C-alpha atoms as a printed R data frame, in Angstrom:
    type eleno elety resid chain resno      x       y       z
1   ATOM     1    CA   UNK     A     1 50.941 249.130 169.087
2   ATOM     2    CA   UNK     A     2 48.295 247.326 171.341
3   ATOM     3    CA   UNK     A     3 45.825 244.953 169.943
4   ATOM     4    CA   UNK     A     4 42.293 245.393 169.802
5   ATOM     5    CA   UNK     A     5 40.499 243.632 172.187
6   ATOM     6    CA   UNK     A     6 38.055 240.704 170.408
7   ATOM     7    CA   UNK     A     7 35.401 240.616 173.407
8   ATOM     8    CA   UNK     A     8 33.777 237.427 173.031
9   ATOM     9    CA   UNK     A     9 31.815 238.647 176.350
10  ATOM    10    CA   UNK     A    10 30.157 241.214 174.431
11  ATOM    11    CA   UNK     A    11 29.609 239.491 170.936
12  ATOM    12    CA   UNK     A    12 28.184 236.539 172.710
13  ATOM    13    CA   UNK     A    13 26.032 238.652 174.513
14  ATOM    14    CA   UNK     A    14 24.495 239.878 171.696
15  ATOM    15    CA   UNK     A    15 24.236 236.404 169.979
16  ATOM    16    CA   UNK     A    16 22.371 234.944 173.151
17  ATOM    17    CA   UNK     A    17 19.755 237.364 172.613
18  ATOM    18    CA   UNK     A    18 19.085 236.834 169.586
19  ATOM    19    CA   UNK     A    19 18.542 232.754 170.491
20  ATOM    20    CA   UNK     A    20 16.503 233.752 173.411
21  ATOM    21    CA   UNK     A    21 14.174 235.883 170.801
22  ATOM    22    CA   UNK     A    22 14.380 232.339 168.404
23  ATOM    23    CA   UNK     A    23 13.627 230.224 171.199
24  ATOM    24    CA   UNK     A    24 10.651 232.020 172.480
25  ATOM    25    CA   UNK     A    25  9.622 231.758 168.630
26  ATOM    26    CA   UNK     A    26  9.699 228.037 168.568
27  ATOM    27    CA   UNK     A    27  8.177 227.456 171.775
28  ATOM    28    CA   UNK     A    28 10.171 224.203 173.908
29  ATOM    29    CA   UNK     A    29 13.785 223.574 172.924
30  ATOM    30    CA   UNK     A    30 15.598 220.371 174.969
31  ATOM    31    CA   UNK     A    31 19.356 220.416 175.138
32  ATOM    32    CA   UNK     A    32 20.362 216.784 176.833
33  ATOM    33    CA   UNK     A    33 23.895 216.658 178.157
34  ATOM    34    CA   UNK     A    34 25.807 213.316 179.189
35  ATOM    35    CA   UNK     A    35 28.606 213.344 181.441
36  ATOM    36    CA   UNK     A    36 30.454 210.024 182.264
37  ATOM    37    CA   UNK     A    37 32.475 210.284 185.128
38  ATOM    38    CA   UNK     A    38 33.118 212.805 187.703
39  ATOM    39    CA   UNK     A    39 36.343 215.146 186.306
40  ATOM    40    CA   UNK     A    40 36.278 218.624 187.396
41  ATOM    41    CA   UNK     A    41 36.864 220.229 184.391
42  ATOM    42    CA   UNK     A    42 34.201 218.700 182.518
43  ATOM    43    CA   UNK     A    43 31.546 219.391 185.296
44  ATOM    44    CA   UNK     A    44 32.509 222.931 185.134
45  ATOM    45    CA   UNK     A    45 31.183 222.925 181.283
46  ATOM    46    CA   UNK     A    46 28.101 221.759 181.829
47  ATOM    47    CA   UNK     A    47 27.310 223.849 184.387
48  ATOM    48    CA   UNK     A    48 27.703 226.760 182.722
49  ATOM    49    CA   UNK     A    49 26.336 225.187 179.405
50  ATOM    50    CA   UNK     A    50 23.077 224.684 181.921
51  ATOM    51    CA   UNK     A    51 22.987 228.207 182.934
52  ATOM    52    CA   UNK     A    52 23.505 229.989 179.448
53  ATOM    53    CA   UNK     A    53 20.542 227.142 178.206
54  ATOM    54    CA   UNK     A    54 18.197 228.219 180.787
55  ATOM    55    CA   UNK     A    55 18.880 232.070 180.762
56  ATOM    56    CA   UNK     A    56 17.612 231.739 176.819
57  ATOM    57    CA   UNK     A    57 14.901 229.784 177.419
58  ATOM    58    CA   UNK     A    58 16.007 226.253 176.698
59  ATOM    59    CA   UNK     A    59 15.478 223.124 178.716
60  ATOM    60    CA   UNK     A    60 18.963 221.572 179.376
61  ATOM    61    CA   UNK     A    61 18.479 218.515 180.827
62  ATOM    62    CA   UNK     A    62 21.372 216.570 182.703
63  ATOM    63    CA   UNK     A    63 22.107 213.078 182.485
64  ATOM    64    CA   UNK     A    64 24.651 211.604 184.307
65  ATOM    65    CA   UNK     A    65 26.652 208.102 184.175
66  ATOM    66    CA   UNK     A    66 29.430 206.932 186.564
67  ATOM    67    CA   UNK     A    67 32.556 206.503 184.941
68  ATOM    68    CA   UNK     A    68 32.956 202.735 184.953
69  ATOM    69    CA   UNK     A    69 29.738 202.626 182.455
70  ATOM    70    CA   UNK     A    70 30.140 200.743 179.330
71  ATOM    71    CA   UNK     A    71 30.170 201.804 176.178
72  ATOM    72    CA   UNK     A    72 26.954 199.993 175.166
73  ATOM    73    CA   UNK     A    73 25.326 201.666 178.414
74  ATOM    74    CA   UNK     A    74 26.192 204.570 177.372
75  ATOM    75    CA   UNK     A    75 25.528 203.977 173.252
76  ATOM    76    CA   UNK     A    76 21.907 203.152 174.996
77  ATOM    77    CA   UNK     A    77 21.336 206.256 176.977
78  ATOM    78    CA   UNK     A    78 22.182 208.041 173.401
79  ATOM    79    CA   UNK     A    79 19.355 205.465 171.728
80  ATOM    80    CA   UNK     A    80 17.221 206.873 173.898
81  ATOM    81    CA   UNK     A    81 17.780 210.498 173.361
82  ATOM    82    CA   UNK     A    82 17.972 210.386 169.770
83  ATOM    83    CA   UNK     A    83 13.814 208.806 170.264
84  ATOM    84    CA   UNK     A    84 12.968 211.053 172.577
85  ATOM    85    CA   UNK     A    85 10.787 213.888 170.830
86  ATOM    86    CA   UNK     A    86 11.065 216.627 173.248
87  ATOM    87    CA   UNK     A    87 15.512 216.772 172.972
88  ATOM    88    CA   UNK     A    88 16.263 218.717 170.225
89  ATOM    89    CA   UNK     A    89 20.629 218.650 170.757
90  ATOM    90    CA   UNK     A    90 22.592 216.333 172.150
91  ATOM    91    CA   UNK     A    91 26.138 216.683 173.488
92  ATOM    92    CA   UNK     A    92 28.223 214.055 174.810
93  ATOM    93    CA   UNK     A    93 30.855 215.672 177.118
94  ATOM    94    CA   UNK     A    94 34.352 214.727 176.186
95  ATOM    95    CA   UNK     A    95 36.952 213.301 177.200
96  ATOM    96    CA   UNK     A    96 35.261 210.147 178.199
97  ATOM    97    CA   UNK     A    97 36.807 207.249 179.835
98  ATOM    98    CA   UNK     A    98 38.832 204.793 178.137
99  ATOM    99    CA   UNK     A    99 36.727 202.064 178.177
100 ATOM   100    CA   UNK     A   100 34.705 204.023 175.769
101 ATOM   101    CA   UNK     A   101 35.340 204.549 172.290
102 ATOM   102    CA   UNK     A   102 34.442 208.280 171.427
103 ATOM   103    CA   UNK     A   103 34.388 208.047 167.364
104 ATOM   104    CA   UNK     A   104 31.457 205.350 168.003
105 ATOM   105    CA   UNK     A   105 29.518 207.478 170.505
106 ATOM   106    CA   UNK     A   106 29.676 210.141 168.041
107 ATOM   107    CA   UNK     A   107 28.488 208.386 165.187
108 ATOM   108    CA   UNK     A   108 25.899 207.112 167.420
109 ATOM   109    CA   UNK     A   109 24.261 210.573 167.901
110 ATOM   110    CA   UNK     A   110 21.706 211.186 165.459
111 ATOM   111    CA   UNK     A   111 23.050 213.769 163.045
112 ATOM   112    CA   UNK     A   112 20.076 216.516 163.368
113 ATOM   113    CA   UNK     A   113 20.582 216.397 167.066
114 ATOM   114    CA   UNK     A   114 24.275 216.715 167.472
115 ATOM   115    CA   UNK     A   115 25.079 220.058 168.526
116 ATOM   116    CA   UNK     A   116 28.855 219.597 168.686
117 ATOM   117    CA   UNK     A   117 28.611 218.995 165.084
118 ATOM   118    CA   UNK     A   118 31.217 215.510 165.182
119 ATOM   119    CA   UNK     A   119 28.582 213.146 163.594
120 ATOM   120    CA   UNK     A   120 30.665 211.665 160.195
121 ATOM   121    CA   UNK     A   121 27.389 213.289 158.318
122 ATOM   122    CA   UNK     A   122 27.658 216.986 159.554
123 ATOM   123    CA   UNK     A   123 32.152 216.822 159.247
124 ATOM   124    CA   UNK     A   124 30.960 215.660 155.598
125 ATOM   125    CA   UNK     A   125 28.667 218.396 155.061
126 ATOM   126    CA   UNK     A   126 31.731 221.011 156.450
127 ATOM   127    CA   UNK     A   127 34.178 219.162 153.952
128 ATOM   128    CA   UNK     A   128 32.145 219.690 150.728
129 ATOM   129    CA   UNK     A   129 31.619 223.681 151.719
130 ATOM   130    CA   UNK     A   130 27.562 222.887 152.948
131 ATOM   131    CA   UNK     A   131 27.768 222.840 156.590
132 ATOM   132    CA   UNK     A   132 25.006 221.243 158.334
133 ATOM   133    CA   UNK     A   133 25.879 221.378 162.746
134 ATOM   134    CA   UNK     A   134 29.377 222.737 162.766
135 ATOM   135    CA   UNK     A   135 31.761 222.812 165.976
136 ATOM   136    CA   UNK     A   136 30.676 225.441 168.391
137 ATOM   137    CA   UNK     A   137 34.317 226.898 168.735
138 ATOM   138    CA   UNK     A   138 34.866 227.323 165.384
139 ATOM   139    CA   UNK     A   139 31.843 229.366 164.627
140 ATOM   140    CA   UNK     A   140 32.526 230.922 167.829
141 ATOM   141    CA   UNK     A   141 36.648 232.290 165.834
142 ATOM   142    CA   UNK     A   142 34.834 232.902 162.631
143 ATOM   143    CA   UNK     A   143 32.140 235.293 164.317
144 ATOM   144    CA   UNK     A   144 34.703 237.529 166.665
145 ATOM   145    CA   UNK     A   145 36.791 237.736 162.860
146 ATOM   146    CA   UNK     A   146 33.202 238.516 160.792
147 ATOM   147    CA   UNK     A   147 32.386 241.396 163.485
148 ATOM   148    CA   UNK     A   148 35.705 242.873 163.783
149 ATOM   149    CA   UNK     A   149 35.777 243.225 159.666
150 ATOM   150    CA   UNK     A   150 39.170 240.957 159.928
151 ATOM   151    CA   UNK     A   151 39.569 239.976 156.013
152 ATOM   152    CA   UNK     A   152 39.395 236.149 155.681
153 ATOM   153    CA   UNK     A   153 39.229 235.903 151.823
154 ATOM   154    CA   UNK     A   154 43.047 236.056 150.881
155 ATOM   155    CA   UNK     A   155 44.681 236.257 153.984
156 ATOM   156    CA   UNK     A   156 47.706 233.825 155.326
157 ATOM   157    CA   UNK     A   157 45.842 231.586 158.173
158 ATOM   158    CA   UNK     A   158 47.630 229.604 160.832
159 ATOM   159    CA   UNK     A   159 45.632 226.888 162.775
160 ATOM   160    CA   UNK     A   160 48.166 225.618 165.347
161 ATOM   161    CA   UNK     A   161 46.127 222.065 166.763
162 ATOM   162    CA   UNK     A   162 44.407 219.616 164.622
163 ATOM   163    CA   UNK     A   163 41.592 218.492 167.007
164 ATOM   164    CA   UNK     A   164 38.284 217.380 165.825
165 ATOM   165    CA   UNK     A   165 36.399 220.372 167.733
166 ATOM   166    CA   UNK     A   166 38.470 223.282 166.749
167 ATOM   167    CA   UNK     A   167 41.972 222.729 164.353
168 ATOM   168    CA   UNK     A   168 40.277 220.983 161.572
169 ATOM   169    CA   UNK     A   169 36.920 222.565 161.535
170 ATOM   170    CA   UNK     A   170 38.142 226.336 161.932
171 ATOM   171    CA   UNK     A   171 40.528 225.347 159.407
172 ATOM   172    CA   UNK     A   172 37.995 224.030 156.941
173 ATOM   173    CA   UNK     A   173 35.541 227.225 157.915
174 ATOM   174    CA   UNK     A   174 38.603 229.073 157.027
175 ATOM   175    CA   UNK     A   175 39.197 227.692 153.670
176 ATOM   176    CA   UNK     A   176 36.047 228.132 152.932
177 ATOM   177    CA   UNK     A   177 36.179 231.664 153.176
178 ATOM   178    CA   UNK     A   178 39.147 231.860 151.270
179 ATOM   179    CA   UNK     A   179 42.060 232.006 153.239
180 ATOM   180    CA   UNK     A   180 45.305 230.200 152.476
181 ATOM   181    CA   UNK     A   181 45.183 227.865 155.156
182 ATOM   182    CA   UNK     A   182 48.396 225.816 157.164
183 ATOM   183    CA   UNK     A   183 47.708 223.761 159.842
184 ATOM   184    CA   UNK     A   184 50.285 222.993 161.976
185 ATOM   185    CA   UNK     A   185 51.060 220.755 164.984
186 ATOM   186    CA   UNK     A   186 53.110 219.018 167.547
187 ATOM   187    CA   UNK     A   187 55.428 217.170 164.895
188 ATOM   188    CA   UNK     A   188 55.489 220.498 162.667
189 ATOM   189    CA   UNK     A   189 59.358 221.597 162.706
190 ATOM   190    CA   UNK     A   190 60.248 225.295 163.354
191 ATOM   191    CA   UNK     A   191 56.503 226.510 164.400
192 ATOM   192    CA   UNK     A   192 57.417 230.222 164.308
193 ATOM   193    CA   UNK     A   193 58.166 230.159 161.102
194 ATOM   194    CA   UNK     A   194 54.860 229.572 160.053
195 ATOM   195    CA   UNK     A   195 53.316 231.745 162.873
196 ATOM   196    CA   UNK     A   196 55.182 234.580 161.463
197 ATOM   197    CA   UNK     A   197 53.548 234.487 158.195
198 ATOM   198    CA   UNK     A   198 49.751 234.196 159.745
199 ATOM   199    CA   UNK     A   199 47.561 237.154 159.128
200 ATOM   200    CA   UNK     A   200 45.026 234.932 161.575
201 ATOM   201    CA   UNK     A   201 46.625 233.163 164.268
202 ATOM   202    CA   UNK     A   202 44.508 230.425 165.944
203 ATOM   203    CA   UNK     A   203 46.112 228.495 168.674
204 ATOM   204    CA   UNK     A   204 44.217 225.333 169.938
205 ATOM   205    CA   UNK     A   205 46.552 223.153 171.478
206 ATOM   206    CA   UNK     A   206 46.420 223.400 175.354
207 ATOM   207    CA   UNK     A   207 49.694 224.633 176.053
208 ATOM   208    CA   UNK     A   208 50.801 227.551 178.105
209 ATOM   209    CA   UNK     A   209 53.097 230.026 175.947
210 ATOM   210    CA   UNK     A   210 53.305 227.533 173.147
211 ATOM   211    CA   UNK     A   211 53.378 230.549 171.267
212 ATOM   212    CA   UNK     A   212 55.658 232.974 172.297
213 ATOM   213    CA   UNK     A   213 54.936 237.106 171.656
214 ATOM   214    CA   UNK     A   214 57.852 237.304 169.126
215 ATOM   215    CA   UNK     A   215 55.844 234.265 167.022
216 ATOM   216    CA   UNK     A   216 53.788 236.614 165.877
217 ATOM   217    CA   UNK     A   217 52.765 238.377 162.655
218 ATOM   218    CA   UNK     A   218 52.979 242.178 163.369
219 ATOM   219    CA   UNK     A   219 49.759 243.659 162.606
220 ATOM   220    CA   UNK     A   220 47.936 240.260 162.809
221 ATOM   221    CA   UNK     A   221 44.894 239.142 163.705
222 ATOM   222    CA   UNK     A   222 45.520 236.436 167.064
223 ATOM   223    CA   UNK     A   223 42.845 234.203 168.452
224 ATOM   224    CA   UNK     A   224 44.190 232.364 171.618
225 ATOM   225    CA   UNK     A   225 41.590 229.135 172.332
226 ATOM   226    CA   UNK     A   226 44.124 227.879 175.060
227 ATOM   227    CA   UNK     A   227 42.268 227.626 178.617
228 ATOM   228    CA   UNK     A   228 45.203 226.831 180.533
229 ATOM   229    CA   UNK     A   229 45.166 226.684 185.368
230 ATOM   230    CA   UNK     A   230 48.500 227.658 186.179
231 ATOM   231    CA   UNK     A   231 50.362 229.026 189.350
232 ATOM   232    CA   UNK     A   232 49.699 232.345 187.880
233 ATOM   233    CA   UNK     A   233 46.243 231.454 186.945
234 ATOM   234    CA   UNK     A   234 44.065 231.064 184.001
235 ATOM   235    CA   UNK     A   235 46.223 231.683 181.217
236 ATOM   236    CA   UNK     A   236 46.428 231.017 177.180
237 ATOM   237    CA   UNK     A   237 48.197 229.098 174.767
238 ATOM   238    CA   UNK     A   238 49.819 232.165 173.357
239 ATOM   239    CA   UNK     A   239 52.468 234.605 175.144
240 ATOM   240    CA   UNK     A   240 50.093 238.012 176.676
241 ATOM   241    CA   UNK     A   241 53.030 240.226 175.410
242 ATOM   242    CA   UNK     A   242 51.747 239.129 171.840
243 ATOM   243    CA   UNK     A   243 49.026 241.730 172.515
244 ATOM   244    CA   UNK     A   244 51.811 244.331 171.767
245 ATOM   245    CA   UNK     A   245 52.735 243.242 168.068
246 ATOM   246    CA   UNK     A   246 49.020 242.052 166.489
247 ATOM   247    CA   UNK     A   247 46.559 243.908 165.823
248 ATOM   248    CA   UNK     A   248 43.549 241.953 167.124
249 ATOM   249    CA   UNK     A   249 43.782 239.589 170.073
250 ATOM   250    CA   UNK     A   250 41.631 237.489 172.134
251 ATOM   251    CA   UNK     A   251 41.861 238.152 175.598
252 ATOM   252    CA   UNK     A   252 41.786 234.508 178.197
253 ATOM   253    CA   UNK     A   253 39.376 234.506 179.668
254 ATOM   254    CA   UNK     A   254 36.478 236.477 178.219
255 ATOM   255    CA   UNK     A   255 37.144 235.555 174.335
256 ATOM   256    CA   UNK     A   256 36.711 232.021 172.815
257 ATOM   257    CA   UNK     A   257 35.050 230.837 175.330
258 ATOM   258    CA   UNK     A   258 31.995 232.904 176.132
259 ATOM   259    CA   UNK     A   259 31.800 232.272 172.278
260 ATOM   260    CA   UNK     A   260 31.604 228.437 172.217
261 ATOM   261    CA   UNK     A   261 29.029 228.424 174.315
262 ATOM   262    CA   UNK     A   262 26.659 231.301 172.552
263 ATOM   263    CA   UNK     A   263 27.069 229.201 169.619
264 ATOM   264    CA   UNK     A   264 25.897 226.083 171.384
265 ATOM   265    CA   UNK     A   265 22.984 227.922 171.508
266 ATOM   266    CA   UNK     A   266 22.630 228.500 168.636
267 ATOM   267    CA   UNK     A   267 23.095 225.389 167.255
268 ATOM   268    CA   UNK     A   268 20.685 224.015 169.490
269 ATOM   269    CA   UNK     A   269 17.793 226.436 167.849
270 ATOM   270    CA   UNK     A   270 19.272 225.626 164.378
271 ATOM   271    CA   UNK     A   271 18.609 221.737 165.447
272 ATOM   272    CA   UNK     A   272 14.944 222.680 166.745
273 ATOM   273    CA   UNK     A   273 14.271 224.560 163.527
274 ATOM   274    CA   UNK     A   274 15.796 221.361 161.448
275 ATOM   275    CA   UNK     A   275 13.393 219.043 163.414
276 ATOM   276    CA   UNK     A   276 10.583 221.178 162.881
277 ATOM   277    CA   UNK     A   277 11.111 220.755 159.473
278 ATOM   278    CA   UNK     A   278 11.667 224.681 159.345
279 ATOM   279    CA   UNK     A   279 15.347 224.143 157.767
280 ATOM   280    CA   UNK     A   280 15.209 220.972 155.037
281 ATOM   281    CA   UNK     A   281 18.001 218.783 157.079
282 ATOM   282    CA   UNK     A   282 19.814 217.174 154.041
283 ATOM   283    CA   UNK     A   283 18.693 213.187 153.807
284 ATOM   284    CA   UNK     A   284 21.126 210.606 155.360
285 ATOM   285    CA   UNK     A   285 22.107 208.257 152.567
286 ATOM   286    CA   UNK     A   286 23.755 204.890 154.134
């Protein structure tokens, strides 16, 4: 047996069209992006977060900080997006230096306009089952599942990471469709004998071959997140050979990640149509 292929090339494809065809509807969308510091990786995001903005007709605009600002400088610069009328998203790129506290940045962004969906407000909104913003990756897994007709309601799940982008959210996202959900981690003893049980696989934890091809559920449904440079190039945080026992896998590259950033997108027009008062964005009570 050799897995089906879940192209997130070709879904996302798709999905950009359709936010090009919303954005031309709503007339001027602004994405703002921050970027403290100069890492490599990080610079490579935006970029291409720039490009897939443009190419559906919304204005990303860059700002840049160097990577000794402070975290008031930079809780400023967020002030000033959050007032500014014509940004509809804001994304903070992470990680940011350690001067700077991310959970305060976060908070900082105002809730309508956070496209990475970390605000306190929109994780609440996920956690009671009425999602406001949600993490792009997440949607990203729960679309390439929804268009392959991969059952969710009643099916064993397995989120291996329990980061604030992907492992909790998906998991939640999950659980909300009805899966039994486990989350494991890097303190969870004997992984693969959870991974054996999981009709969905997701593996977020930056790892190389964390999870080996024999970890796997024959017949599963595998969604590798892992974007891993090594000698032998780009590679995920599953084992390739796992392609021979599930089902469904995601290929590295060309899967999650062409995802995360449709859905960007798209939760850049979903923050356009909440400031527009199109979508009733539920009231902040403090």
């Amino acid at each position: 047996m050799t897995a089906t292929v879940l192209d997130g090339a070709a879904l996302a494809a798709k999905i950009r069209a359709g936010v090009r065809d919303e954005a031309a509807e709503l007339g001027e969308i602004g994405l703002a992006t921050v970027l403290v510091g100069e890492d490599p990786a990080s610079q490579v995001y935006i970029r291409l977060k720039h490009e897939a903005a443009e190419e559906v007709g919304i204005r990303a605009v860059d700002r840049r900080l160097p990577k000794e600002t402070s975290e008031e400088e930079l809780l400023g610069l967020v002030e000033e997006l959050n007032a500014d009328d014509s940004i509809d998203g804001i994304l903070v790129q992470t990680p940011l230096p350690g001067q700077i506290e991310e959970p305060r940045v976060m908070r900082t962004i105002d809730p309508a306009k956070d496209v990475d969906g970390l605000h306190p407000f929109n994780a609440g909104q996920l956690f009671f089952g009425h999602p406001t913003l949600v993490p792009a990756t997440p949607l990203g897994i729960m679309a390439l599942l929804s268009e392959h007709r991969i059952p969710v309601a009643g099916a064993r799940a397995v989120v291996v990471g329990r980061s604030l982008i992907v492992g909790r959210p998906v998991a939640m996202l999950l659980l909300h469709d009805n899966a039994t959900v486990t989350i494991c981690h890097s303190r969870t003893d004997d992984l693969a004998r959870h991974t054996l049980d999981a009709d969905i696989l997701v593996v977020a934890v930056g790892q190389a071959g964390v999870v080996a091809a024999d970890m796997v559920k024959a017949g599963g449904a595998v969604v590798d997140v892992g974007m891993n440079r090594t000698e032998a190039g780009l590679v995920g945080d599953i084992d390739p050979g796992a392609a021979e026992r599930a089902a469904f896998m995601t290929p590295v590259p060309g899967g999650v990640g062409p995802m995360t950033i449709a859905m960007l997108l798209g939760n850049t027009v979903r923050a356009a149509r909440y400031r527009r008062g199109l979508v009733a964005f539920p009231e902040l009570r403090r």
